[in-house]
Amino acid sequence: MRKILFILLLLMVSGFAHSQTDSSKLKDSLSVKDSVKAALDSTKFAKSDIDEIINYSAADSVVFELATNKMYLYNDAEVTYKDLKLNSGIIIVDRGTQILEAIGLTVDSAGISKVMQAPLMNQGKDKFEGSKLTYSFRSQRGTISMGYSDADVGYYFGEKIKKVLPDLLFIKNGLYTTSTDKVDPEYYFFSPKMKLIPNDKIIAQSVFLYIEGVPVFWIPFIVLPNKSGRSSGLIVPSYGNDNNYGIYIANAGYFWAINDYTDLAAKATLFSKGRYDFSSRFRYVKKYMYNGEFNAGYSLINKGEPKDVDKITSNQWIVSLNHNQKINPTTSLSGNLTFVSGKSYYDNSTNALPDLLRQNVVSNLTFSKFWEDSPLSFSANYYRDQNLQTGDLNERLPSVSFNVSETYPFRKDFASSEQKLYEYFSFSYSGSLLNNRTKVSSVNNGELVSNAGVVNRVGLNFTPTFKYFNVRPYFSYTELWYNKYITRSMNAADSVVNTNEVDAFKAVRYFNMGVSLNTKLIGIFTPKIFNVTGIKHTITPSVTYNFTPDFSDPKWGYYGTFNDVYGRTVKYSYYERGIFGSAPAGENQSVGFALGNLFEMKTRTNDTTENKFQLFNINAGLNYNFAADSLKWSELFTDFRTQIGGFLNFGGSASFNLYAFDDATERRVNKFLFSEKGKLFDLSTFNVNVSTSYNFGFSNSGEVRKEKDNSDSLKIEKPTYRSAFDEPSVNVPLSGSLNYNFSENRQNPKQIYKNSNVSASLNVSPTAKWRFSFTASYDLQNELLSAPYVTAYRDLGSWEINFNWYPIGVYRGFFFQVRIKAPQLQDLKFTRQTNSRGVY
């Protein structure tokens, strides 16, 4: 018996060792001993390439066959070696050839053979499974029969999968798909020969695309991505026929993943009738620091012969930059710049409704900086507004501002509740430098005109607190700096007013001051009805006095006069063309009255829980100007808002005039309505808004299905089947909104303007795979339906359908697309779109 055990050790010890894994499994452990090295060297076996311990286990048995030098592991067998882990029903280890072989267990059930515990091998990030698997320890190569292996995106299946290198596999009669249904995939690419490079690409020859088991088309070869994220490659174009420019090949190009931080995409579109479009996009990103993209587009149209009456020639272009950068915790640079040749670029190159309806192109670029533990901040901004309809341009270059937020210079302890009177004094400062450049096609022959200036504003406040009320005196000082001013005079010869610009540095200084007083009154009562535990009414009255001198008085030196052709004196400001305006004309001594009303209610849900919510708000305000020579009272302004039941929002505003209206002059006169017509006021303006949103559904199971998150769109739910006698399942979630607006302007009772419209949106999912949405707006005043929009979405497992439709209007048309969900294969799609304008 001792001799037999010694021979067994000699045969097995050089290649295998067993580590104990589970008390329920058969355990064995073999290792090389110094005492048997000489005996091993004298054997005829080849030198082993195994340089680490092999761990193995089996739930049933481990059998050593001395005649063939093989070891058999039965039932839930497992072998681990370095980063390789193999699980299978049966594993056979050949000591002589150093080859591992795995097959599944065949089980007969009711006369039907079924394979259980199919081989499954994991090596690093690679995963392989099939009906039979072999692996050589010597060459570290393997072969799988009828095998599956996961790719970074999807998986591949082959009659035989052979691993010849760690980063290279060959597949015989293989298919590739992103479907998660391995038994019956919705689609797949089939090829008799496939070459797979992990984390790179799949190359196949003589490729058929099967959809639902039907071959759709054939191509001689294909290269598919086999990794997530970005990868360089060709951009697949689309083709079609355009009403105006003929047959086209659209958006053919190349995507270049330059490195982990940048990429570049370039595309071109060619038409058969004299049109060429080009576009490019460069993106860049560095985590936690900056990101952005640069886009450029160019369209050249040269349609027709030189002598044709309807010949079209145009050059259209667009350049845009989007940049966001966090330079440090207190400094940032961000903005969006767009420069475009005109509205025709959007009209000829896109079907996107927001771009087609665009009236202006606005650009902004801002550098901002603030100092920690300090009230100081700085910003520099570039702004550009291009009117696409008229071509007018408004540009601010530069716009620089420096600010000091409200500061209490004499306060030492901000946490203390007891402050000395002078510690309530505070000040603030803001300064801006602005150079505004404008171009109006109808003024100065469309030339660019600059207008620059500097504004400085200082605010002084005194904010003592008292027990029942708050008093806040304030003083505001403004100083403007200009590099030019104007003078006006009447030319008696031709009765023309001459305006002259004079270059000189000038400063304009003005101020205003005032004081405000406010308090708060609170009333609480308990109606003791239903579950209402209390209703709270908060009244916030305030009175504000404001004084501004008349800076048009000659003593200030900011206004001049001239006599018109009728000898009347006309007053004008020397700085009325200044970017920040001029000092205010006319004295103002006004008292403002405001009253705020807030109603709140508290209800009890149970002994420990109470709910508090607002019932409604009503506010009103009115001013009286002591310095005005007439119409001293301003209009009475009111606003209101409430929320009913947590789902209906109701709000609006109104203004009322206290003075009578003169039909002859169509103006308000200095006579009260009460004395003239016996009523307090006239309604001047009124608007109301009612809106609601809803989210519910219909279900006969007691629970409404929630909308599925598309972020994991590759997951496929297995179909469920019901008996013909079962009650049909109804589960339809609904969501949407409804909005009504009404406004009326009665400033001139003889010309009343009204506007009334209703808009609605609806989202419905009749099944788990279907989604529909509808939006529309209707002008009740003009009886017009505005921009209805319909979308439909169908989840087809690995595929999806998108349908968008504008049924009426200038931009009516539809868009229909069927495509694969997997982002790496979204160029595999079928698209149809049309509209009345002929844009491809």
Coordinates of N, CA, C and O in Angstrom, one line a residue, residues 690-696 733-740 757-765 772-778 785-791:
V690 N -54.2 79.8 -14.8 CA -54.6 78.6 -14.2 C -53.9 77.4 -14.8 O -53.9 77.2 -16.0
S691 N -53.2 76.6 -13.9 CA -52.4 75.5 -14.4 C -52.6 74.3 -13.5 O -52.8 74.5 -12.3
T692 N -52.4 73.2 -14.1 CA -52.4 71.9 -13.3 C -51.5 70.9 -14.0 O -51.3 70.9 -15.2
S693 N -51.0 70.0 -13.2 CA -50.3 68.8 -13.7 C -50.8 67.6 -13.1 O -51.3 67.6 -11.9
Y694 N -50.8 66.5 -13.8 CA -51.3 65.3 -13.2 C -50.4 64.1 -13.6 O -49.7 64.1 -14.5
N695 N -50.5 63.1 -12.7 CA -49.7 61.9 -12.9 C -50.5 60.7 -12.2 O -50.4 60.6 -11.0
F696 N -51.2 60.0 -13.0 CA -52.0 58.9 -12.4 C -52.1 57.8 -13.5 O -51.4 57.8 -14.5
P733 N -50.3 54.1 -17.3 CA -50.0 55.4 -16.6 C -50.2 56.6 -17.5 O -50.0 56.5 -18.7
L734 N -50.7 57.7 -16.9 CA -51.0 58.9 -17.6 C -50.3 60.1 -16.8 O -50.3 60.1 -15.6
S735 N -49.8 61.0 -17.6 CA -49.2 62.2 -17.0 C -49.3 63.4 -18.0 O -49.4 63.1 -19.2
G736 N -49.3 64.6 -17.5 CA -49.3 65.7 -18.4 C -49.6 67.0 -17.7 O -49.5 67.1 -16.4
S737 N -50.0 68.0 -18.4 CA -50.3 69.3 -17.8 C -51.3 70.0 -18.7 O -51.5 69.8 -19.8
L738 N -52.0 71.0 -18.0 CA -53.0 71.8 -18.7 C -52.8 73.2 -18.1 O -52.7 73.5 -16.9
N739 N -52.8 74.2 -19.1 CA -52.5 75.6 -18.7 C -53.4 76.5 -19.4 O -53.6 76.4 -20.7
Y740 N -54.0 77.5 -18.7 CA -54.8 78.5 -19.3 C -54.3 79.9 -18.9 O -54.0 80.2 -17.8
N757 N -55.4 82.0 -24.3 CA -54.9 80.7 -24.9 C -54.9 79.6 -23.9 O -54.8 79.9 -22.6
V758 N -55.0 78.4 -24.4 CA -54.9 77.2 -23.5 C -53.9 76.3 -24.2 O -53.9 76.1 -25.4
S759 N -53.1 75.6 -23.3 CA -52.1 74.7 -23.8 C -52.2 73.4 -23.0 O -52.6 73.5 -21.8
A760 N -51.8 72.3 -23.6 CA -51.9 71.0 -22.9 C -50.9 70.1 -23.4 O -50.4 70.2 -24.5
S761 N -50.5 69.2 -22.5 CA -49.6 68.1 -22.9 C -50.1 66.8 -22.2 O -50.7 66.8 -21.2
L762 N -49.9 65.7 -22.9 CA -50.3 64.4 -22.4 C -49.3 63.3 -22.7 O -48.8 63.3 -23.9
N763 N -48.9 62.5 -21.7 CA -48.0 61.4 -21.9 C -48.8 60.1 -21.5 O -49.3 60.1 -20.3
V764 N -48.8 59.1 -22.3 CA -49.5 57.9 -22.0 C -48.7 56.7 -22.5 O -48.1 56.7 -23.5
S765 N -48.8 55.6 -21.7 CA -48.1 54.4 -22.0 C -49.1 53.3 -21.9 O -49.4 52.7 -20.9
F772 N -46.6 57.4 -25.8 CA -47.1 58.5 -26.7 C -47.1 59.8 -25.9 O -47.3 59.8 -24.7
S773 N -46.8 60.9 -26.7 CA -46.9 62.2 -26.1 C -47.6 63.1 -27.1 O -47.3 63.0 -28.3
F774 N -48.4 64.1 -26.6 CA -49.1 65.0 -27.4 C -49.0 66.4 -26.7 O -49.2 66.5 -25.5
T775 N -48.6 67.4 -27.5 CA -48.6 68.8 -27.0 C -49.3 69.7 -28.0 O -49.1 69.5 -29.2
A776 N -50.0 70.7 -27.5 CA -50.7 71.6 -28.4 C -51.1 72.9 -27.7 O -51.2 72.9 -26.4
S777 N -51.3 73.9 -28.4 CA -51.7 75.2 -27.8 C -52.8 75.8 -28.7 O -52.7 75.7 -30.0
Y778 N -53.9 76.4 -28.1 CA -55.0 76.9 -28.9 C -55.2 78.4 -28.5 O -55.4 78.7 -27.3
L785 N -55.1 77.0 -33.9 CA -54.3 76.0 -33.2 C -52.9 76.2 -33.5 O -52.5 76.3 -34.7
S786 N -52.1 76.2 -32.5 CA -50.6 76.5 -32.6 C -49.8 75.3 -32.3 O -49.8 74.8 -31.2
A787 N -48.9 75.0 -33.3 CA -47.8 74.0 -33.2 C -48.2 72.7 -32.4 O -47.6 72.4 -31.4
P788 N -49.2 72.0 -32.9 CA -49.4 70.6 -32.3 C -48.2 69.7 -32.6 O -47.6 69.8 -33.6
Y789 N -47.8 68.9 -31.6 CA -46.7 68.0 -31.8 C -47.0 66.6 -31.2 O -47.5 66.5 -30.1
V790 N -46.7 65.6 -32.0 CA -47.0 64.2 -31.6 C -45.7 63.4 -31.6 O -45.0 63.5 -32.6
T791 N -45.5 62.6 -30.6 CA -44.3 61.7 -30.6 C -44.8 60.3 -30.2 O -45.8 60.2 -29.4

